[in-house]
PDB file of C-alpha atoms in Angstrom:
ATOM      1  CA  UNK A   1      -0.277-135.330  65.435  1.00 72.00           C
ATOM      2  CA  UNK A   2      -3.256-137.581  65.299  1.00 74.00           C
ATOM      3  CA  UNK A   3      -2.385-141.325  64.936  1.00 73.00           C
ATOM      4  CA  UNK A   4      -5.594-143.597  64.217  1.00 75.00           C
ATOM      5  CA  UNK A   5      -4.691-146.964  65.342  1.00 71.00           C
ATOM      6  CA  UNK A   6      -7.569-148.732  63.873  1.00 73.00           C
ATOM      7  CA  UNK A   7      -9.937-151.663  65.697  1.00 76.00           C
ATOM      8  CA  UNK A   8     -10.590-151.045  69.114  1.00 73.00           C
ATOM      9  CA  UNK A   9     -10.939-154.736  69.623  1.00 75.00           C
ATOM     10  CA  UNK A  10      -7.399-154.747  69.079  1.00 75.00           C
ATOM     11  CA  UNK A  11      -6.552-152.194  71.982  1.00 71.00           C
ATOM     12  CA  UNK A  12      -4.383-154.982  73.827  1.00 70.00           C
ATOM     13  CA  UNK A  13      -1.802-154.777  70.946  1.00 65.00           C
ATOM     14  CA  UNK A  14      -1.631-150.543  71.435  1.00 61.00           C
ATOM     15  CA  UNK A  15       1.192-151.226  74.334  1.00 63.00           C
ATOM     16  CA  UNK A  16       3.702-150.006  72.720  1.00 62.00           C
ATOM     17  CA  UNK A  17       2.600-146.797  72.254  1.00 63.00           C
ATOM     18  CA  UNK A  18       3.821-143.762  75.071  1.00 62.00           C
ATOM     19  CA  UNK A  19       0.381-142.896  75.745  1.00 75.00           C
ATOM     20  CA  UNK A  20      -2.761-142.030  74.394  1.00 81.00           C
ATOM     21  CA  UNK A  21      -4.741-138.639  74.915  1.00 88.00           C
ATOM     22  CA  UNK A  22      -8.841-139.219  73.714  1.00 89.00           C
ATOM     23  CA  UNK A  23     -10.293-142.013  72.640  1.00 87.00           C
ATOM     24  CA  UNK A  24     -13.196-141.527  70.587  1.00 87.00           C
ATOM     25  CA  UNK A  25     -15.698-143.018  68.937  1.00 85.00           C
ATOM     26  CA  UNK A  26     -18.952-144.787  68.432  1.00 85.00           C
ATOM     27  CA  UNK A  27     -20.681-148.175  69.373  1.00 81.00           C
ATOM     28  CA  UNK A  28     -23.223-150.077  67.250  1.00 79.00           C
ATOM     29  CA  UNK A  29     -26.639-148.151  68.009  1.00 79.00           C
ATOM     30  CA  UNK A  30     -28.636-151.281  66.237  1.00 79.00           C
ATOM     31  CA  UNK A  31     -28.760-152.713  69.921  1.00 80.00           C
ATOM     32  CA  UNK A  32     -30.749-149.785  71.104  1.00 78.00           C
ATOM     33  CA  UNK A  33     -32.104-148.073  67.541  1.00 71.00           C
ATOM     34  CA  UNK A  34     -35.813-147.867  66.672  1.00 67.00           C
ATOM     35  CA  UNK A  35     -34.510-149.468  63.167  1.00 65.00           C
ATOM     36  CA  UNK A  36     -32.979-152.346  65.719  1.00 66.00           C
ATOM     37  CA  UNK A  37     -34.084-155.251  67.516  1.00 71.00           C
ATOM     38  CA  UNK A  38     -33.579-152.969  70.956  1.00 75.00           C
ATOM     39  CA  UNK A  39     -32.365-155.482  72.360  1.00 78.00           C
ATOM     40  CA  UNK A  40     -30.095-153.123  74.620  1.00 81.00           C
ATOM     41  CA  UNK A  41     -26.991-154.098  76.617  1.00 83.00           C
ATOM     42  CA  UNK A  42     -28.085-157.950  76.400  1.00 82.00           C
ATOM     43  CA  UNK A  43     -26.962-157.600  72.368  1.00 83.00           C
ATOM     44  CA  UNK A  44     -23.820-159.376  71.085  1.00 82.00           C
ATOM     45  CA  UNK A  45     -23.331-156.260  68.666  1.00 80.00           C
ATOM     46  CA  UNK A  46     -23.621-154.157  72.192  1.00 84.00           C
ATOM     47  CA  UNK A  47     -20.170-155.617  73.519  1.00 85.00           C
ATOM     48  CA  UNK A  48     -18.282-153.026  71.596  1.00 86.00           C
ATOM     49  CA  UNK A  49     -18.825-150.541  74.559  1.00 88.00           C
ATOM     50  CA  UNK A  50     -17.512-152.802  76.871  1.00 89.00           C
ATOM     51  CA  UNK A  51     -14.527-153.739  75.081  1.00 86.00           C
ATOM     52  CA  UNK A  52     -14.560-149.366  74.809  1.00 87.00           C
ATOM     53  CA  UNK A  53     -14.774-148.678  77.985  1.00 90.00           C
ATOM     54  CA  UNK A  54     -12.238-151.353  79.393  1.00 88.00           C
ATOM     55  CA  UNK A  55      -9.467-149.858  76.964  1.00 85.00           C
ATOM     56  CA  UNK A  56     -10.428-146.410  78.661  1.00 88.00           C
ATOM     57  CA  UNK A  57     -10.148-147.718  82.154  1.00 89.00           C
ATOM     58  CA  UNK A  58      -6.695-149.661  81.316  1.00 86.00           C
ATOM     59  CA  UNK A  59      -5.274-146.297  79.472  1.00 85.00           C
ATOM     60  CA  UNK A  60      -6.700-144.216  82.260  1.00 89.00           C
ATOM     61  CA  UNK A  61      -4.271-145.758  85.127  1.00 88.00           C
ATOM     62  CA  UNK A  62      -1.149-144.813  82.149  1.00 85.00           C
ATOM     63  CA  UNK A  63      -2.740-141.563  81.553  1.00 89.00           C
ATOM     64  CA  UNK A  64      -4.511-139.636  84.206  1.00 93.00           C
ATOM     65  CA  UNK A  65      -5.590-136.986  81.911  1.00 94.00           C
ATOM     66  CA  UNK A  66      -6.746-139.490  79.441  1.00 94.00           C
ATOM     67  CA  UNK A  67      -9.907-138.002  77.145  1.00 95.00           C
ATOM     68  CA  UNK A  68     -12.938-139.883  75.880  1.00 94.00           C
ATOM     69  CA  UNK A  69     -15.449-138.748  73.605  1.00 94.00           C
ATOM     70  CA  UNK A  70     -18.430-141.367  72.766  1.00 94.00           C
ATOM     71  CA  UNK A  71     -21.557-140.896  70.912  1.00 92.00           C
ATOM     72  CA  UNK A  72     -24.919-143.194  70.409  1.00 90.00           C
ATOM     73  CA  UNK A  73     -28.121-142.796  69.289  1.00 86.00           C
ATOM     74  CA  UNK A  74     -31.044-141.024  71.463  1.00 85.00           C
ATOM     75  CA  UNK A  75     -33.508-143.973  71.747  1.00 84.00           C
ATOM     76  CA  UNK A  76     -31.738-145.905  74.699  1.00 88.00           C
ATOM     77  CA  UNK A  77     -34.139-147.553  77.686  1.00 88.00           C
ATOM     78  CA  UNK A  78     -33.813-145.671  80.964  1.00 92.00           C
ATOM     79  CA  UNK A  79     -32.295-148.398  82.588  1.00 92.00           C
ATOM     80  CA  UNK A  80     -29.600-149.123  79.918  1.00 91.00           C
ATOM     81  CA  UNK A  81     -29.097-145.348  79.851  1.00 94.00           C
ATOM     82  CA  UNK A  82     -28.093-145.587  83.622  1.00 96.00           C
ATOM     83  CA  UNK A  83     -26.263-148.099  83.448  1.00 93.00           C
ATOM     84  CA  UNK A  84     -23.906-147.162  80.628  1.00 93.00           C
ATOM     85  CA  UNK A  85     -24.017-143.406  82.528  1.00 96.00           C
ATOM     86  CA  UNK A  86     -22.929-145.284  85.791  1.00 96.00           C
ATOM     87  CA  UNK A  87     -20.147-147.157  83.440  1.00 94.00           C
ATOM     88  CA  UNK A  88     -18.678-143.720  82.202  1.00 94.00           C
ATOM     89  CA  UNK A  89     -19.356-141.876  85.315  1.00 95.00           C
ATOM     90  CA  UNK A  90     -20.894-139.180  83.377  1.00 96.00           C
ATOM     91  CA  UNK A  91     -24.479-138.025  81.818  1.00 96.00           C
ATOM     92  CA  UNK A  92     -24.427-137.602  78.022  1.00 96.00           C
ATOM     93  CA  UNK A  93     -25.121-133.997  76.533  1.00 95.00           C
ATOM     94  CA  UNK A  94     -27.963-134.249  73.766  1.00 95.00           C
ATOM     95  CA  UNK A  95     -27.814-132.478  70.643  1.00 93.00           C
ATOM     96  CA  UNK A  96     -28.740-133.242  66.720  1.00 93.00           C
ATOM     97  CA  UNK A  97     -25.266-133.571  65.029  1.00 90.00           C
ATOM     98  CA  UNK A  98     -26.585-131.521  61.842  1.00 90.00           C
ATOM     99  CA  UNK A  99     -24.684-128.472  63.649  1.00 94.00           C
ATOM    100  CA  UNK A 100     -21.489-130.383  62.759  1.00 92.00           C
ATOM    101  CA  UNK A 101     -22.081-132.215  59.679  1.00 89.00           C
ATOM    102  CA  UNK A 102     -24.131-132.858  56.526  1.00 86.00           C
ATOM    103  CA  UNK A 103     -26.347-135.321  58.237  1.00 84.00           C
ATOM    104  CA  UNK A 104     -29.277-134.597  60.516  1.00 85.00           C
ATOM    105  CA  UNK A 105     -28.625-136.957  63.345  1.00 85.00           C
ATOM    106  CA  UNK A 106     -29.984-136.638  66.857  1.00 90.00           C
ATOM    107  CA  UNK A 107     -27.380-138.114  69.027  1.00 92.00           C
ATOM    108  CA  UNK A 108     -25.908-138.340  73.195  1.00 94.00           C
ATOM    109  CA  UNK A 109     -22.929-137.668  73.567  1.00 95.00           C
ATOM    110  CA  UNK A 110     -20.502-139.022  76.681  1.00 96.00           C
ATOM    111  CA  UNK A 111     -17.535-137.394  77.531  1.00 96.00           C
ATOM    112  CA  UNK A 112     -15.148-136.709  80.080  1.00 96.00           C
ATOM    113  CA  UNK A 113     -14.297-133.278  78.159  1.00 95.00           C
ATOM    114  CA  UNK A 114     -16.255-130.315  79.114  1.00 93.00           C
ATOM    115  CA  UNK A 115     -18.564-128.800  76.261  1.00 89.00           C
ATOM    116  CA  UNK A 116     -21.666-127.093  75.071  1.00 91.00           C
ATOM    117  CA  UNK A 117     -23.710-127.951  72.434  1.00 92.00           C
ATOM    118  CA  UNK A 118     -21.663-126.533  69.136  1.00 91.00           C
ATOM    119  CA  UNK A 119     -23.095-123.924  67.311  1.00 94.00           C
ATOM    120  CA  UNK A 120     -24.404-124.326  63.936  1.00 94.00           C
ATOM    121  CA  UNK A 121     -21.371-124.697  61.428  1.00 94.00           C
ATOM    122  CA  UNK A 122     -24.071-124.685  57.858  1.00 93.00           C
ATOM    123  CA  UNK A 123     -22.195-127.763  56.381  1.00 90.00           C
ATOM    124  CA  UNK A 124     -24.939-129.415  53.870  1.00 85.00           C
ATOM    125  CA  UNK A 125     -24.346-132.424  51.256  1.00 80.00           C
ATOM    126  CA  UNK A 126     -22.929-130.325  48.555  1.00 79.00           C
ATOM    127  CA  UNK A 127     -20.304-129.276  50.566  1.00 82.00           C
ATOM    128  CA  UNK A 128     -19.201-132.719  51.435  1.00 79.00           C
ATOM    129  CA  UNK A 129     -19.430-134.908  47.990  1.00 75.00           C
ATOM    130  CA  UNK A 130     -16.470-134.103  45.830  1.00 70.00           C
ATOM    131  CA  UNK A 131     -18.005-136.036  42.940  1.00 65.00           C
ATOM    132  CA  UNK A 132     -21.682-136.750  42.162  1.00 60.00           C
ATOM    133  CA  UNK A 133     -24.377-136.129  43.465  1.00 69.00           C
ATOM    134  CA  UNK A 134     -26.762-136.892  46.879  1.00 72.00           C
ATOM    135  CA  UNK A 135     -30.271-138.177  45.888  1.00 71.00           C
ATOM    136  CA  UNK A 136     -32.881-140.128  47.683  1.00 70.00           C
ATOM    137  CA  UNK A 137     -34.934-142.970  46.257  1.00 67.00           C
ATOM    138  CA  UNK A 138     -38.169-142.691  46.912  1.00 69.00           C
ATOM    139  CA  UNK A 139     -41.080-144.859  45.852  1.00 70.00           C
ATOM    140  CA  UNK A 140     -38.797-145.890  43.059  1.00 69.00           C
ATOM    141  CA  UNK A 141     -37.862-141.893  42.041  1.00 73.00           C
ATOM    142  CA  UNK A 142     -34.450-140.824  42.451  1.00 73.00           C
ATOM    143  CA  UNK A 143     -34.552-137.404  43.679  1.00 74.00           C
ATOM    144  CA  UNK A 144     -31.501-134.805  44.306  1.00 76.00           C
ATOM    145  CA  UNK A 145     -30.693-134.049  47.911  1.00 73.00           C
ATOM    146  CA  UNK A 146     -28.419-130.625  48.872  1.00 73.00           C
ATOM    147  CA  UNK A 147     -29.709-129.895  52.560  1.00 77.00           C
ATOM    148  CA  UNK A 148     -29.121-132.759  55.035  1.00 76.00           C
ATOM    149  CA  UNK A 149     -29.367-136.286  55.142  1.00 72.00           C
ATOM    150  CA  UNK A 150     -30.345-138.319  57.873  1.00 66.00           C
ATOM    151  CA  UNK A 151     -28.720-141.423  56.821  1.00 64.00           C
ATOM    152  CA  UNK A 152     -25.851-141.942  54.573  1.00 58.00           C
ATOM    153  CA  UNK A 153     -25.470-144.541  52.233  1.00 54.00           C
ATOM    154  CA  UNK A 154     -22.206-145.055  50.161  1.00 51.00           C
ATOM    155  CA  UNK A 155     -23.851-148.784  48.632  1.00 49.00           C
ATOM    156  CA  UNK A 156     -27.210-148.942  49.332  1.00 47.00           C
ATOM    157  CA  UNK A 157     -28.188-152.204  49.148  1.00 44.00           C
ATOM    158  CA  UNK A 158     -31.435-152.331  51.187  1.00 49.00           C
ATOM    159  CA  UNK A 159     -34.045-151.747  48.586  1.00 46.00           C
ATOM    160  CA  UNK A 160     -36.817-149.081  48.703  1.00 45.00           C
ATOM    161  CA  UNK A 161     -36.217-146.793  50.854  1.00 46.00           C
ATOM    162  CA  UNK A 162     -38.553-145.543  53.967  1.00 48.00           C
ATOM    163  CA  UNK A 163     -40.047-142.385  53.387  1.00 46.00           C
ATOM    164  CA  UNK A 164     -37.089-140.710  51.864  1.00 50.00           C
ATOM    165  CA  UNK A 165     -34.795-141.571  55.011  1.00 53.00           C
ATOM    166  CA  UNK A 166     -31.808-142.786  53.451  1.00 56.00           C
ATOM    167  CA  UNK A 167     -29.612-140.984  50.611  1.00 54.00           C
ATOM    168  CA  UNK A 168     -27.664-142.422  48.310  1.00 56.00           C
ATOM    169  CA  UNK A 169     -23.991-140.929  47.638  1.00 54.00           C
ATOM    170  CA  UNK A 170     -23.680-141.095  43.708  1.00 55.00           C
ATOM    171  CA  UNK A 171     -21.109-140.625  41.156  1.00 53.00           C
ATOM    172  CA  UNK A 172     -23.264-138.244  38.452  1.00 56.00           C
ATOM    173  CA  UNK A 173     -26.195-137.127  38.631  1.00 55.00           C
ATOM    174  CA  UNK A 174     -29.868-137.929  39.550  1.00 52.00           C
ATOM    175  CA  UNK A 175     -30.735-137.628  35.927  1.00 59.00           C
ATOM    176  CA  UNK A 176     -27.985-140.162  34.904  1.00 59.00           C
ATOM    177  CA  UNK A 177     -29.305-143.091  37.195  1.00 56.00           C
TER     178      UNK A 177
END
């Protein structure tokens, strides 16, 4: 019974529906990243959680029991971290989300739902590609990946990548490129 109703810039325009139960997701992390500009909650890119956390507080007053379930990267300033605590009225719970996925990614997480870290589910690459094949360029070497990656990349138009961080999703094989 899950309806995705797609840009969350666009919440205004979600009136018509009876009510909605969590509202999830994740804002740009390039305003607080290492790989960013950090420049934290100053950031045009950063705006996104506002706009998130205004259609939370609007659905909230329709829908007492209303859910949320936000995620960001680890790397936040302490005072930005307050502040977007203070703005969710909650502390995030810490945890790497390669217990969940195919991608080693340290992450907080904010919610209003009460939960534990999740126990390890084993999910790796191969379990996730139907077609082709993960690799990693390195140093100009393409070189099959089947554990976890720590940064997904469907087109990968960046170049070189650094130290192996990236992997490519490929249709074939590593041998094939």
């Amino acid at each position: 019974d899950i309806r995705h109703l797609g840009d969350i810039k666009n919440w205004k325009f979600f009136d018509q529906l009876p009510q909605i139960d969590l509202l999830a997701g994740g804002f740009p992390c390039q305003s607080h990243s290492i790989a960013g500009n950090r420049k934290g909650l100053s950031d045009p890119r950063w705006q996104l959680f506002y706009v998130m956390a205004e259609a939370f507080e609007h659905y909230k007053k329709l829908n007492p029991n209303l859910k949320f379930l936000f995620e960001n990267v680890t790397k936040i300033k302490k005072q930005d971290l307050e502040e977007i605590n203070r703005i969710l009225g909650c502390e995030p719970i810490k945890f790497n989300s390669a217990v969940v996925s195919a991608q080693n990614r340290e992450r907080l997480y904010w919610s209003n739902i009460p939960f534990t870290v999740p126990e390890d589910k084993h999910i790796y690459l191969k379990d996730i590609l139907e077609d082709g094949e993960a690799v990693v360029k390195s140093y100009g070497k393409y070189i099959p990946r089947t554990d976890k990656s720590t940064c997904l990349d469907a087109s990968y138009y960046k170049g070189e990548d650094n130290h192996g961080q990236r992997t490519i999703v490929r249709v074939g094989t590593a041998s094939d490129i």
